[in-house]
XYZ file of C-alpha atoms in Angstrom:
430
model
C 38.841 44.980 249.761
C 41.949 46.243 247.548
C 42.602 49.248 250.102
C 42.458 46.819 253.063
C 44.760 44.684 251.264
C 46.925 47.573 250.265
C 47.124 49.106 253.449
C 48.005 46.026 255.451
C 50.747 45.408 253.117
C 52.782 48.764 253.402
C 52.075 48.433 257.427
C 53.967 45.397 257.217
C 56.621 46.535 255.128
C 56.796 49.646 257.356
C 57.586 47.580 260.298
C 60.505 46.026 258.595
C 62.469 48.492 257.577
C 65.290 49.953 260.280
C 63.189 53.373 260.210
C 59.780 52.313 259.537
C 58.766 54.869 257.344
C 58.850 53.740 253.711
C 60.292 56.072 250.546
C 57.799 57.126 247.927
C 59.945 55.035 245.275
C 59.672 51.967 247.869
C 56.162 52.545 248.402
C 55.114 52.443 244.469
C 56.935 49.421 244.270
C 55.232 47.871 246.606
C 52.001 48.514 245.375
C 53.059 47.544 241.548
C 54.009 44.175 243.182
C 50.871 44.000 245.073
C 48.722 44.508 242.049
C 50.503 42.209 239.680
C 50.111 39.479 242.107
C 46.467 39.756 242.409
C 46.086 40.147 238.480
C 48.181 36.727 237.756
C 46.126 35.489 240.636
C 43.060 35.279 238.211
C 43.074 32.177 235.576
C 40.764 30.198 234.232
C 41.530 27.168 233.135
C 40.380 24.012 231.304
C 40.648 21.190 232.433
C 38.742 19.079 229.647
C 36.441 19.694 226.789
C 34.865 17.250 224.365
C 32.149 17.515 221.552
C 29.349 15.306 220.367
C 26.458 15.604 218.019
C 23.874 17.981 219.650
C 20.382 16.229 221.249
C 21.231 12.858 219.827
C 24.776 12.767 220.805
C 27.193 10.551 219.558
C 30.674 11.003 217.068
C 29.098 10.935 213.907
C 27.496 14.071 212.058
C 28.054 15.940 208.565
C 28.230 19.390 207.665
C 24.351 21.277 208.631
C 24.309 19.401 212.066
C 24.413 21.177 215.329
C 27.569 20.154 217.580
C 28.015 20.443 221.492
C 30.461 21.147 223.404
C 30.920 20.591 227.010
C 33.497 21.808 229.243
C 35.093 21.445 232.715
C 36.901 24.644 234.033
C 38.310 25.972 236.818
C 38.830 29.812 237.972
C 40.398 31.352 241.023
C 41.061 35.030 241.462
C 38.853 37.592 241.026
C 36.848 35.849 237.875
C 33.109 37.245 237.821
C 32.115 35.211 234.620
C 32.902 33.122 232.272
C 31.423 34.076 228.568
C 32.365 31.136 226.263
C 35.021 30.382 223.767
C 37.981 32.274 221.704
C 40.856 31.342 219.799
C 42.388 35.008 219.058
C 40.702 38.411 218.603
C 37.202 37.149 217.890
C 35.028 36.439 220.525
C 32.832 33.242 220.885
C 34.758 31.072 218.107
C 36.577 27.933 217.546
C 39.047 26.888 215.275
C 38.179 23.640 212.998
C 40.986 21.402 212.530
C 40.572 18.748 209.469
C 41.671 15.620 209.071
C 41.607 13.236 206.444
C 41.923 10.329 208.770
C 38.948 8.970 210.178
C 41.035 8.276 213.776
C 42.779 11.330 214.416
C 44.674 12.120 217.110
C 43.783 15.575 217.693
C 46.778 18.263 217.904
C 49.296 15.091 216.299
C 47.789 14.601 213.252
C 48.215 16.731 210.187
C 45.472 18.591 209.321
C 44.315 18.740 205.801
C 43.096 22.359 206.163
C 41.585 24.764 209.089
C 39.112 26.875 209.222
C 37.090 29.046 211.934
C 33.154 28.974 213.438
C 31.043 30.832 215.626
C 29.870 29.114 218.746
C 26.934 30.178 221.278
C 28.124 31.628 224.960
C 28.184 29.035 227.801
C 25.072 28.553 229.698
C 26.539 29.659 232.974
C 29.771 30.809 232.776
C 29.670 31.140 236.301
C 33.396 30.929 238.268
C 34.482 28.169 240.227
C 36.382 24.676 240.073
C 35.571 22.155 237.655
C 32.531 24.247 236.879
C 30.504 21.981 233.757
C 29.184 24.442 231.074
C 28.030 23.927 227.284
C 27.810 25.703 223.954
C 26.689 24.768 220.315
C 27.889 25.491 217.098
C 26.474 24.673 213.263
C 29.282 22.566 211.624
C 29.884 23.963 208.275
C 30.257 22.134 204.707
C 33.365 19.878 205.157
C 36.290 20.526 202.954
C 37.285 17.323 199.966
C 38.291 14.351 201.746
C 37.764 15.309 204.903
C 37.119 12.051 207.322
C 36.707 13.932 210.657
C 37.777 16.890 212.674
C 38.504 18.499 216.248
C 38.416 21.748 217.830
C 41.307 23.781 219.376
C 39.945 27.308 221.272
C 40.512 29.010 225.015
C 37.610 30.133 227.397
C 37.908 34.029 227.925
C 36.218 35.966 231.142
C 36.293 39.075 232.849
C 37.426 40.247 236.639
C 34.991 42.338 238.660
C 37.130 45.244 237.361
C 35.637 44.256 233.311
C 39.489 43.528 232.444
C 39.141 40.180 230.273
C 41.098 36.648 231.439
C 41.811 34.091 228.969
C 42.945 30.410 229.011
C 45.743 28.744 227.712
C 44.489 27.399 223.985
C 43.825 23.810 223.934
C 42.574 20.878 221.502
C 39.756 19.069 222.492
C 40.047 15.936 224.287
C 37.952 12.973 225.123
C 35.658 13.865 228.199
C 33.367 11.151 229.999
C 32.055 8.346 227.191
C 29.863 10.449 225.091
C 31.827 13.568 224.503
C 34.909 13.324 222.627
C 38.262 14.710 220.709
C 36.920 14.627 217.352
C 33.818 13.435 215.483
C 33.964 11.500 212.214
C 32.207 12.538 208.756
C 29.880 10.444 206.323
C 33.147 8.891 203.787
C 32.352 9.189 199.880
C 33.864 5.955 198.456
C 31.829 5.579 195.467
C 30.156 8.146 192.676
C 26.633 8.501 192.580
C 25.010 8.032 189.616
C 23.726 10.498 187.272
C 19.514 11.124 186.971
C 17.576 12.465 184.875
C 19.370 11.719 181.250
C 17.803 12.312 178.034
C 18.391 13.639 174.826
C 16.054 15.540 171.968
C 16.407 16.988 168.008
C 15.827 20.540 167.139
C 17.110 19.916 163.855
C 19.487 17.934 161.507
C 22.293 20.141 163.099
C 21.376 20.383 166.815
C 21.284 17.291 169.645
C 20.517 18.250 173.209
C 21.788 16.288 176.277
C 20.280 17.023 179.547
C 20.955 15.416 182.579
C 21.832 16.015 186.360
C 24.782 14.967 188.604
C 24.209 14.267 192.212
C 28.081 15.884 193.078
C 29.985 17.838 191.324
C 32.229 15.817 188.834
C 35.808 15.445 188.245
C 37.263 18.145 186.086
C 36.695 16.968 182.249
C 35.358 13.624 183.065
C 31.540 13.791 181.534
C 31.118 11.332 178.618
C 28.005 11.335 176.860
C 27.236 8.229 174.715
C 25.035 7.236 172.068
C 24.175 3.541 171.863
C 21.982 1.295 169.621
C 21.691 -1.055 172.548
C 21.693 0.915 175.734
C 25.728 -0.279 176.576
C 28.894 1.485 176.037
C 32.217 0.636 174.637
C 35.435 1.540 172.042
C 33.141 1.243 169.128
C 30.231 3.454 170.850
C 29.888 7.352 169.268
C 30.994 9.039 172.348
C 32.043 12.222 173.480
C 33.827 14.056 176.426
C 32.308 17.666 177.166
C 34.761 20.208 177.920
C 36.153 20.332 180.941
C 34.548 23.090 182.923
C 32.432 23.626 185.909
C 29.592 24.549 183.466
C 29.194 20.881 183.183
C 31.096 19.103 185.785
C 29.191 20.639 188.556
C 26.746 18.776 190.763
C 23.649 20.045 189.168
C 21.194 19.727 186.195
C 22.521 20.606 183.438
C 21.690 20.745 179.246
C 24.630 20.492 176.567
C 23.545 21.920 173.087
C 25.639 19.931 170.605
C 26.554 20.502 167.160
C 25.942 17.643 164.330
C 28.032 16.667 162.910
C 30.405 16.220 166.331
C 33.696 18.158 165.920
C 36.509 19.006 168.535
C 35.866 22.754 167.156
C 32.986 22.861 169.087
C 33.476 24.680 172.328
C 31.237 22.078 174.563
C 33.589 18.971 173.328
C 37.098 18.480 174.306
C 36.979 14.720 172.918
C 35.669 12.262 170.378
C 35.862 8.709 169.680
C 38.236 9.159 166.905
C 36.636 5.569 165.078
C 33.112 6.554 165.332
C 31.891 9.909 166.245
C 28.728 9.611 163.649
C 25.057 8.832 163.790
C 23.223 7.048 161.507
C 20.083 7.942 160.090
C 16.569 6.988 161.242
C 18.234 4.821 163.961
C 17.346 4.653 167.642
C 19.812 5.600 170.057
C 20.202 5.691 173.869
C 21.642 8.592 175.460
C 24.047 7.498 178.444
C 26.154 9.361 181.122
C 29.257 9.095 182.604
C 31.633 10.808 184.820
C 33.976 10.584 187.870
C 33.365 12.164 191.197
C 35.945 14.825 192.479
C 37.521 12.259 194.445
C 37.722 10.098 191.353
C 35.706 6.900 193.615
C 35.380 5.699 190.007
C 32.901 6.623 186.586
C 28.692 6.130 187.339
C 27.095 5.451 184.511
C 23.459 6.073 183.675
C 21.412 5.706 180.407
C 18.395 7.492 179.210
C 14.929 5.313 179.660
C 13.725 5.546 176.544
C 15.423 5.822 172.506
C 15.078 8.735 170.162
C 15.495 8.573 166.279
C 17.960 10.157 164.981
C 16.922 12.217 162.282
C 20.004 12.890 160.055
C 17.599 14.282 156.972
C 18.315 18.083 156.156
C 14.881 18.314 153.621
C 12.043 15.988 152.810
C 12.498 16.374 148.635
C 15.102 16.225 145.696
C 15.597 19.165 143.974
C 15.861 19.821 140.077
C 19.211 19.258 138.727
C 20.090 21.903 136.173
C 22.006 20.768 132.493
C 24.167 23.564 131.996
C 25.429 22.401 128.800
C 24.319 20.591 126.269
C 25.370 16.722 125.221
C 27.749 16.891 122.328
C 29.768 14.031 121.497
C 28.371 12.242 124.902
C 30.349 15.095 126.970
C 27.144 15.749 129.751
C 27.649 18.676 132.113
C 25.612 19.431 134.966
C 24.667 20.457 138.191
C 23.094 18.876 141.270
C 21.866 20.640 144.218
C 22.415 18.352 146.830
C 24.195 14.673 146.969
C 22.856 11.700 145.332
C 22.001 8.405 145.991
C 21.550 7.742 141.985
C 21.848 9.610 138.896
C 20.412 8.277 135.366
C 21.016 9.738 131.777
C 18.118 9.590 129.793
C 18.473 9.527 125.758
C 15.100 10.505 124.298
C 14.397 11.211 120.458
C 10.920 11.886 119.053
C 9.684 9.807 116.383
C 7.755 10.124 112.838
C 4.538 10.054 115.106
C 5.814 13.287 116.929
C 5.754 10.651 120.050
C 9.001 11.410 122.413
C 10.207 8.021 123.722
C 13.008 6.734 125.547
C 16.603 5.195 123.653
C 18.334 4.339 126.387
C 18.980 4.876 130.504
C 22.460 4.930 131.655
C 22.721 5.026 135.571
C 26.425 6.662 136.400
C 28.963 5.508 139.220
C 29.405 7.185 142.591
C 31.868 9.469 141.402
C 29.233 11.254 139.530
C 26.568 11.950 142.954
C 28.595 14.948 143.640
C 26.736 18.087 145.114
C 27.531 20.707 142.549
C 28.991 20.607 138.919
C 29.909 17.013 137.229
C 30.906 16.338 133.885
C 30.536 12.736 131.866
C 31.937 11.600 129.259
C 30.160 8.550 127.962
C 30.243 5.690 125.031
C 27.146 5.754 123.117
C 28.311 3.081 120.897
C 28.161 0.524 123.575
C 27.265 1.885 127.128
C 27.549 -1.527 128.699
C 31.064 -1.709 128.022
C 31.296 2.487 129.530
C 33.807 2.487 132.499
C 31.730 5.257 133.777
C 28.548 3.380 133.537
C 27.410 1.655 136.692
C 24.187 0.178 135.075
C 22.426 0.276 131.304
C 18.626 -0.230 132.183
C 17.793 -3.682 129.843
C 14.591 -1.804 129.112
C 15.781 -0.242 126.463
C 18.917 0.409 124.115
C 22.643 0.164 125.470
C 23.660 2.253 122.266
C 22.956 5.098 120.247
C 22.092 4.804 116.910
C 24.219 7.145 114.219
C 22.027 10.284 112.750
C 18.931 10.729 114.977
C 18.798 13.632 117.069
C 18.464 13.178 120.699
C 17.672 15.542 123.666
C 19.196 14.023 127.079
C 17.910 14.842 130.608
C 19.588 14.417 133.877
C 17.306 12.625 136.709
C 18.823 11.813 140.047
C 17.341 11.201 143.474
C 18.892 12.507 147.003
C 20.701 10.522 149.252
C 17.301 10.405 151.568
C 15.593 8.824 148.862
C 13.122 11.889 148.669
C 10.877 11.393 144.670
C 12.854 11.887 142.016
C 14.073 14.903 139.615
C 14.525 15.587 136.557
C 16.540 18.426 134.660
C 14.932 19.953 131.351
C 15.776 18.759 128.200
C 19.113 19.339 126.618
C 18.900 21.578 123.366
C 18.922 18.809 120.280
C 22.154 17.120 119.828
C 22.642 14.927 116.791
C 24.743 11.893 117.326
């Protein structure tokens, strides 16, 4: 058909020129014109394309669903087929165009970001006018905040010669009542809460939190909470876990924490500066909190059940050791651990050989130190002994002059665990 057309055309231009015979360089010209004619002769065009949600239709779906697209085209030329969609080099994809509007008008409004997906080939693709084809695509996750988003792509065919036609690019617009410019997202305007929350005790030392956030959490906005009646507040023990997606993610996660709390610890960027303890052989509630990335506001969830905090480090009191002997009431000595009390104990023996008790002198706090301590006391009067935090009425609140005593140290830890005692003291004559 292109040498028919050819030929006819340079017969015609033969029989208007003065000679009618045609130059080479006329000739060639001719042709080029002829050819570039019937090239831009062959378009496609769009005339309308909308999408919807695939099988069930409508202008709602999320990121996962399957979207349609339907199209109305025209072609004239030499078009043998239409394949599908483009928007540059890559064949058979769209470009994604997000808004965070949920009424955009698509190709006006700013986009909050872009982004590109595959689509299937058209059904058809067969040339003609206002030819009605459709394709699908998988919408993929939608960026933070997006409310809703339109398409913007050309069709692209080839000529019965395999050279490829394309379309002008165009946004997608609002075609009969079901398919449409843009489709709206599912809006997050609140945090879910957190699931799943618990704590445990490995040890004096070591507290685990585990719990699991439904989305992924503004950056350094975890709190985890300890409460004696399942509430929080300023005067709660509280912390903040550091700020990384270790933690903040949407996820289950489980914080190892160091006791006693302290900033230095790599998991905690925070403390409640008024009370970051725990209190021994007390029941706490573990509880939750943090802000969604598009801070909708803190969820808050508490664990279902208490745990006991266990704050002891041993179950018994160990021996205190005298180092030095009492000489003129001057009592050195050494205590393993802490202590809730410590008593001085005066003992002499007697003409029987019978050792027995002179007097008990219990000392003041300042004296429960871990380590060495040194007293000096009154033994004329210990009643009167600014050291002396009680004189046990059970016996003497003196010393008397000449008798020899041997004193021994007994203290008890601040858990309460039995008693100690230290040996006796070498004899000391007062």
């Amino acid at each position: 058909m292109k040498k028919i057309l050819c030929g006819s055309f340079i017969n015609s231009l033969n029989r208007l020129t003065p000679s009618g015979i045609l130059s080479k360089r006329m000739i060639f010209l001719a042709v080029m014109m002829l050819m570039v004619g019937l090239i831009w002769g062959q378009t496609i065009t769009i005339n309308q394309y909308g999408i919807q949600k695939n099988t069930v239709g409508g202008q709602s779906c999320e990121g996962g669903d399957l979207v349609k697209i339907r199209v109305d085209y025209s072609t004239s030329g030499d078009v043998d087929l239409v394949y599908g969609f483009n928007y540059s080099t890559t064949l058979n994809q769209v470009r994604i165009y997000w808004y965070d509007t949920s009424t955009p008008v698509v190709g006006t409004t700013s986009a909050i970001s872009n982004s590109y997906v595959t689509v299937t080939e058209l059904g058809n693709g067969d040339p003609g006018t206002n030819e009605i084809d459709y394709c699908t695509f998988t919408l993929p996750t939608p960026p933070l905040g997006a409310k809703s988003f339109g398409l913007r792509a050309r069709l692209y065919g080839e000529d019965t010669d395999a050279n490829q036609i394309t379309s002008d690019r165009i946004y997608t617009t609002d075609y009969s009542t079901t398919f449409f410019s843009y489709m709206t997202l599912p809006v997050d305007s609140s945090t879910e809460a957190p699931t799943n929350v618990s704590w445990s005790q490995t040890s004096a030392s070591e507290i685990s939190v585990s719990y699991n956030l439904p989305e992924d959490g503004y950056s350094n906005s975890v709190r985890i909470y300890f409460s004696v009646d399942n509430t929080i507040g300023s005067d709660r023990t509280f912390l903040s876990i550091a700020g990384n997606d270790t933690y903040n993610s949407g996820n289950a996660h489980t914080v190892t924490l160091t006791y006693p709390f302290t900033t230095e610890d790599s998991d905690v960027s925070s403390l409640n500066e008024t009370n970051s303890t725990l209190v021994h052989n007390t029941a706490y509630y573990v509880i939750v909190s943090y802000d969604d990335e598009l801070q909708n506001g803190y969820a808050t969830t508490a664990s279902a059940s208490t745990v006991t905090f266990d704050g002891q480090t041993d179950s018994f009191t160990s021996s205190p050791v005298l180092e030095i002997s009492a000489y003129d009431l001057t009592i050195d000595y050494n205590l393993p651990e802490n202590a809730d009390n410590v008593w001085i104990n005066f003992l002499y023996e007697t003409s029987s050989r019978a050792i027995v008790t002179r007097a008990r002198v219990k000392l003041k706090p300042d004296y429960h130190n871990q380590g060495n301590n040194s007293v000096t006391l009154a033994g004329d009067n210990f009643g009167n002994d600014s050291d002396a935090d009680e004189v046990d009425l059970n016996y003497f609140n003196s010393l008397a002059y000449g008798v020899v005593y041997n004193v021994r140290v007994e203290y008890q830890d601040v858990y309460k665990n039995t008693a100690k005692l230290s040996s006796f003291s070498n004899n000391v004559t007062y």
